[in-house]
JSON list of C-alpha atoms in Angstrom, two decimals:
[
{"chain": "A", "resi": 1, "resn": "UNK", "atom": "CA", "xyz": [-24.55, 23.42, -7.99]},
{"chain": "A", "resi": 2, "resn": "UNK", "atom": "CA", "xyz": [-22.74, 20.64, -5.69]},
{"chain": "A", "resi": 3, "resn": "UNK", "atom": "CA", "xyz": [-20.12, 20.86, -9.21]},
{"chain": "A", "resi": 4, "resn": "UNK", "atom": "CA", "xyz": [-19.50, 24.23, -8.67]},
{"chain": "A", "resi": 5, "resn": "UNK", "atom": "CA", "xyz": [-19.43, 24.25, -4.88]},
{"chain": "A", "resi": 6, "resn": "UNK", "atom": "CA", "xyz": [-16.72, 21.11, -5.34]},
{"chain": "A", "resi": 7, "resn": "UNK", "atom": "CA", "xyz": [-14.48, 23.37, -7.93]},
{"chain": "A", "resi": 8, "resn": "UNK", "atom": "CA", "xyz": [-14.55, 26.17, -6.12]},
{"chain": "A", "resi": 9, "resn": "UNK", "atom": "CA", "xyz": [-13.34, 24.21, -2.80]},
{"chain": "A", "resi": 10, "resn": "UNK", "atom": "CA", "xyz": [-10.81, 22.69, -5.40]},
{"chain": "A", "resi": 11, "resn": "UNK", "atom": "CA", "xyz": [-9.44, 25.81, -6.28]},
{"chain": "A", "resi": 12, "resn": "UNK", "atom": "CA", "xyz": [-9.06, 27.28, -2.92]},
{"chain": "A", "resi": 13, "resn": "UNK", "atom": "CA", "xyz": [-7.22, 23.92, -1.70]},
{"chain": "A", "resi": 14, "resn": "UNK", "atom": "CA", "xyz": [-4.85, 24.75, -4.40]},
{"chain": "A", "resi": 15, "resn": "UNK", "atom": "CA", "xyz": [-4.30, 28.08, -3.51]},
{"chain": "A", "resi": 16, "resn": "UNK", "atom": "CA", "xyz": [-4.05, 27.40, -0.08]},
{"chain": "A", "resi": 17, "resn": "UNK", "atom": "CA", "xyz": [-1.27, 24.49, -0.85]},
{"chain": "A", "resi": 18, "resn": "UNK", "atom": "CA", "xyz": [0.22, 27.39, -2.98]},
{"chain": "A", "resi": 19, "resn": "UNK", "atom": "CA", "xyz": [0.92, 30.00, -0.21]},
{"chain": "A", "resi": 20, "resn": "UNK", "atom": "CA", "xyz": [2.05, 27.35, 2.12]},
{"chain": "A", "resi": 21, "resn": "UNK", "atom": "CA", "xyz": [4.92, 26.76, -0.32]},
{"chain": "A", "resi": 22, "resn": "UNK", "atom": "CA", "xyz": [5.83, 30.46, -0.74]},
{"chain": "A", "resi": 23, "resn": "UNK", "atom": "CA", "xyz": [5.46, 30.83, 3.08]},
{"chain": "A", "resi": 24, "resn": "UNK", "atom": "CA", "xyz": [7.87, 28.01, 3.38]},
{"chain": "A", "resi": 25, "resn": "UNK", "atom": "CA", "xyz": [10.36, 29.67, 0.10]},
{"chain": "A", "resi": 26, "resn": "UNK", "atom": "CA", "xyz": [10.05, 32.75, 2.24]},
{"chain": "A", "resi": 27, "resn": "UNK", "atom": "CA", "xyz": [10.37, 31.37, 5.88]},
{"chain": "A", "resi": 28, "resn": "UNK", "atom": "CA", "xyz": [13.58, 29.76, 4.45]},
{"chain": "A", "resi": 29, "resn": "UNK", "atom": "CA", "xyz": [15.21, 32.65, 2.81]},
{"chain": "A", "resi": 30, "resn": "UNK", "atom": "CA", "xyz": [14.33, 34.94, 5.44]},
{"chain": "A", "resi": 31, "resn": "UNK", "atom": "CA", "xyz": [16.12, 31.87, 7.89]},
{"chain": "A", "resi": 32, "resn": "UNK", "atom": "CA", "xyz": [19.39, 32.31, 5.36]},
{"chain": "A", "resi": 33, "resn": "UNK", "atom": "CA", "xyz": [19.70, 36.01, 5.38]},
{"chain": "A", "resi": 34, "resn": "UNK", "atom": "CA", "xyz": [19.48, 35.63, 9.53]},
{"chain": "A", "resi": 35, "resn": "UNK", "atom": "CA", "xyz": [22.39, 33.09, 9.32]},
{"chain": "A", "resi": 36, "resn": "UNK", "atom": "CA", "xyz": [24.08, 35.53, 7.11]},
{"chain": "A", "resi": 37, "resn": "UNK", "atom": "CA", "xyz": [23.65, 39.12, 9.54]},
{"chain": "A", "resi": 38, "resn": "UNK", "atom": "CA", "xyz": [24.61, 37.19, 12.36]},
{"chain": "A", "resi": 39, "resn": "UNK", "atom": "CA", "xyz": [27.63, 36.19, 10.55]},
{"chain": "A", "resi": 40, "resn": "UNK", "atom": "CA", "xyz": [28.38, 39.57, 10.04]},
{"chain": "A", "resi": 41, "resn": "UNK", "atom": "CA", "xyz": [27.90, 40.66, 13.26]},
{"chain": "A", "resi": 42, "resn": "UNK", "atom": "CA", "xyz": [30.03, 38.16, 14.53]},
{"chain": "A", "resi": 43, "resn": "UNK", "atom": "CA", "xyz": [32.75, 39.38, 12.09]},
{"chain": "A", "resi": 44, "resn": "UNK", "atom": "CA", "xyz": [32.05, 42.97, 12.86]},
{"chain": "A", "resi": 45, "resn": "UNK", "atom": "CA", "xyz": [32.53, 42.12, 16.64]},
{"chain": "A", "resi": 46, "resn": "UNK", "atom": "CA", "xyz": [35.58, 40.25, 16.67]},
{"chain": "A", "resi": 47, "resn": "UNK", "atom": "CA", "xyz": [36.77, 43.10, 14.44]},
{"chain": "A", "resi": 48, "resn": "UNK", "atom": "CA", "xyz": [36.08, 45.78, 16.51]},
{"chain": "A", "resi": 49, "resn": "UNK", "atom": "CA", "xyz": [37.44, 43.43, 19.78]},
{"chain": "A", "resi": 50, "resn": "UNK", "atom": "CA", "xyz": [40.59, 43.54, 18.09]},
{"chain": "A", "resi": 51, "resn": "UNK", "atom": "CA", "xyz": [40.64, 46.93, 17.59]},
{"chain": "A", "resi": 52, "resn": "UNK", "atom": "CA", "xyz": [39.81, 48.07, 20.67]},
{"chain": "A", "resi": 53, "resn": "UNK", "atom": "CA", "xyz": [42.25, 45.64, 22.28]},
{"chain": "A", "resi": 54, "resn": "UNK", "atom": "CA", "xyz": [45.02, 47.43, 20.24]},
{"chain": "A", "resi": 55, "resn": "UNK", "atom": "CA", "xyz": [43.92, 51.25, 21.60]},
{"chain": "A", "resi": 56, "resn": "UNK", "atom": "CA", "xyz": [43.98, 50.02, 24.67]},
{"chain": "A", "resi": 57, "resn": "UNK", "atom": "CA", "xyz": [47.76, 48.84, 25.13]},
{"chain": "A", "resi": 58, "resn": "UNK", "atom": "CA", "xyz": [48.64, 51.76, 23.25]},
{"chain": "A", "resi": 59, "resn": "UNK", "atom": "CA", "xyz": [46.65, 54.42, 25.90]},
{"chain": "A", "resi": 60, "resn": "UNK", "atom": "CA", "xyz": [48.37, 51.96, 28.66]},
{"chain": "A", "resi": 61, "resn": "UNK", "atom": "CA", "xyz": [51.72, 52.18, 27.11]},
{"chain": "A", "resi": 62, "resn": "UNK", "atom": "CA", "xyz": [51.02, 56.04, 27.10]},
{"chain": "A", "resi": 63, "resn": "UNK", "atom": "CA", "xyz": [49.82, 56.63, 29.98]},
{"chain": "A", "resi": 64, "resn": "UNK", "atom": "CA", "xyz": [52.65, 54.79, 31.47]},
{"chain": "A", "resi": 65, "resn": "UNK", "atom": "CA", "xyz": [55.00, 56.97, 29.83]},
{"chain": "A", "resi": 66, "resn": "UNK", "atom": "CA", "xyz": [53.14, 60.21, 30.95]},
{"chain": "A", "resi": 67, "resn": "UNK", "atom": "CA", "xyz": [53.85, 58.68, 34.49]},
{"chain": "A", "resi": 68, "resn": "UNK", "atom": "CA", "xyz": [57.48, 57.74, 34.45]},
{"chain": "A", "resi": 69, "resn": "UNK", "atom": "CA", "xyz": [58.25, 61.26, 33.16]},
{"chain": "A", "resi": 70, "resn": "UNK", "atom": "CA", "xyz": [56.03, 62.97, 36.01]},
{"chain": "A", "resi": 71, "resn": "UNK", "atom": "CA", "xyz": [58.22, 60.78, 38.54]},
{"chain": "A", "resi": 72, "resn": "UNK", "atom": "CA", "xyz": [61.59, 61.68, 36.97]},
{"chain": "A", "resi": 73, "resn": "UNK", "atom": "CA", "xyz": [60.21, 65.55, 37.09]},
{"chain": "A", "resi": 74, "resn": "UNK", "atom": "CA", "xyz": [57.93, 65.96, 39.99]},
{"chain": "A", "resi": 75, "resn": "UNK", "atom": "CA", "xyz": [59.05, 69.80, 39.86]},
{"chain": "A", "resi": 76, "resn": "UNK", "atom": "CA", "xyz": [57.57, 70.24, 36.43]},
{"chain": "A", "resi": 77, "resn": "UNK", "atom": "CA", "xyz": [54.60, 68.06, 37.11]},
{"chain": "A", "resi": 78, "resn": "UNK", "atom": "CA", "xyz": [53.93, 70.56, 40.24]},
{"chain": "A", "resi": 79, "resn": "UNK", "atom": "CA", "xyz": [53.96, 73.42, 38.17]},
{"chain": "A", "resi": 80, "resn": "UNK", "atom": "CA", "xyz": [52.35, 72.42, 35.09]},
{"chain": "A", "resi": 81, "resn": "UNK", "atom": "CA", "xyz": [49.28, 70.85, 36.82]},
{"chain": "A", "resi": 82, "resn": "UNK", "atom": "CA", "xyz": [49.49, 74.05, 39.44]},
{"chain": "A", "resi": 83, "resn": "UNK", "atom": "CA", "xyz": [49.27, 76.27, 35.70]},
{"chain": "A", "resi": 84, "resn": "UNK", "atom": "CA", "xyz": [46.55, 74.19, 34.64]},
{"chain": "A", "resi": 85, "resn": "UNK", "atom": "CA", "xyz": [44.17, 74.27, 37.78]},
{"chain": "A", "resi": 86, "resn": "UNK", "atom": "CA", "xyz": [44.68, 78.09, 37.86]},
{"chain": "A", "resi": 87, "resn": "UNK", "atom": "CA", "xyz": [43.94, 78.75, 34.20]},
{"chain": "A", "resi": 88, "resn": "UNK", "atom": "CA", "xyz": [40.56, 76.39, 35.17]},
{"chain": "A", "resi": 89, "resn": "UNK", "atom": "CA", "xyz": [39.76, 78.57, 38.09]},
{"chain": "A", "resi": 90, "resn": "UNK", "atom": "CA", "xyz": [39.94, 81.27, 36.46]},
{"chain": "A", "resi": 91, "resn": "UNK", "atom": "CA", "xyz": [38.14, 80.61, 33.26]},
{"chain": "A", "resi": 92, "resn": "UNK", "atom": "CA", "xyz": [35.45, 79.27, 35.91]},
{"chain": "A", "resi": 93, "resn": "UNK", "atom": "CA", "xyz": [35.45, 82.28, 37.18]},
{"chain": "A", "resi": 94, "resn": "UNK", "atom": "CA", "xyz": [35.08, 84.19, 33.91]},
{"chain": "A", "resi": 95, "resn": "UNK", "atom": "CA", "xyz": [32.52, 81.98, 32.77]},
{"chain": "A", "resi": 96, "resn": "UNK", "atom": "CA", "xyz": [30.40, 82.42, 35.94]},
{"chain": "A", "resi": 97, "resn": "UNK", "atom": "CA", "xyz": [30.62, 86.36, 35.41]},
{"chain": "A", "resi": 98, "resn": "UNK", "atom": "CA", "xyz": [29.44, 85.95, 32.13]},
{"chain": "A", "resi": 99, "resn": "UNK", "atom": "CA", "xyz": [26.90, 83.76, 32.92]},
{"chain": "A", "resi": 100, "resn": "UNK", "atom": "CA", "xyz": [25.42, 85.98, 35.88]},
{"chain": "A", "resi": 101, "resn": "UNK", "atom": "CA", "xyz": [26.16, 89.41, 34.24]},
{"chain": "A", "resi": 102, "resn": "UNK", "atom": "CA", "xyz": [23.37, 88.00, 31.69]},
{"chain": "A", "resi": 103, "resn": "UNK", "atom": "CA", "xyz": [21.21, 87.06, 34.30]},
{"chain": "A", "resi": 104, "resn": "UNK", "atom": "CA", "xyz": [20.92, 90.37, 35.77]},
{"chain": "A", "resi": 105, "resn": "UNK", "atom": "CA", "xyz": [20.01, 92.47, 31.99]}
]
């Protein structure tokens, strides 16, 4: 009986002593892919920085264009954004009838 008792314990040392190595094959592979994502990432980001650096001096080199030609034509500015906030009120307008004509069925 104390033969059996000693195998058994044996045998479960062993398997024991197993998993801890495939915990540690697994701890270190899941360690690698980490290192590998955050190397990625860290691509990724840099990539994207770069990107967005470039939209933004080309909105900035827009925008300062839209501006130089609304001070060499203030006339034109006046009426086109005068155009524009009428066409807004009145599609406000429009809208609100809509909405409130529906209200009322």
């Amino acid at each position: 009986m104390a033969d059996a008792a000693n195998d058994i314990r044996a045998d479960l040392e062993k398997q024991i002593a197993d998993l801890k190595k495939e915990m540690s094959k697994i701890s270190k592979s899941l360690a690698s892919r980490a290192s590998d994502a955050m190397d990625d990432a860290e691509e990724m980001f840099e990539d994207g920085k770069g990107r967005a650096g470039q939209a933004v001096a080309r909105v900035r080199d827009q925008a300062s264009a839209a501006v130089g030609a609304m001070r060499e034509n203030p006339g034109t500015t006046a009426t086109v954004l005068s155009t524009v906030g009428l066409l807004g009120l009145a599609a406000g307008m429009l809208l609100s009838g809509v909405l409130s004509g529906d209200r009322r069925r």
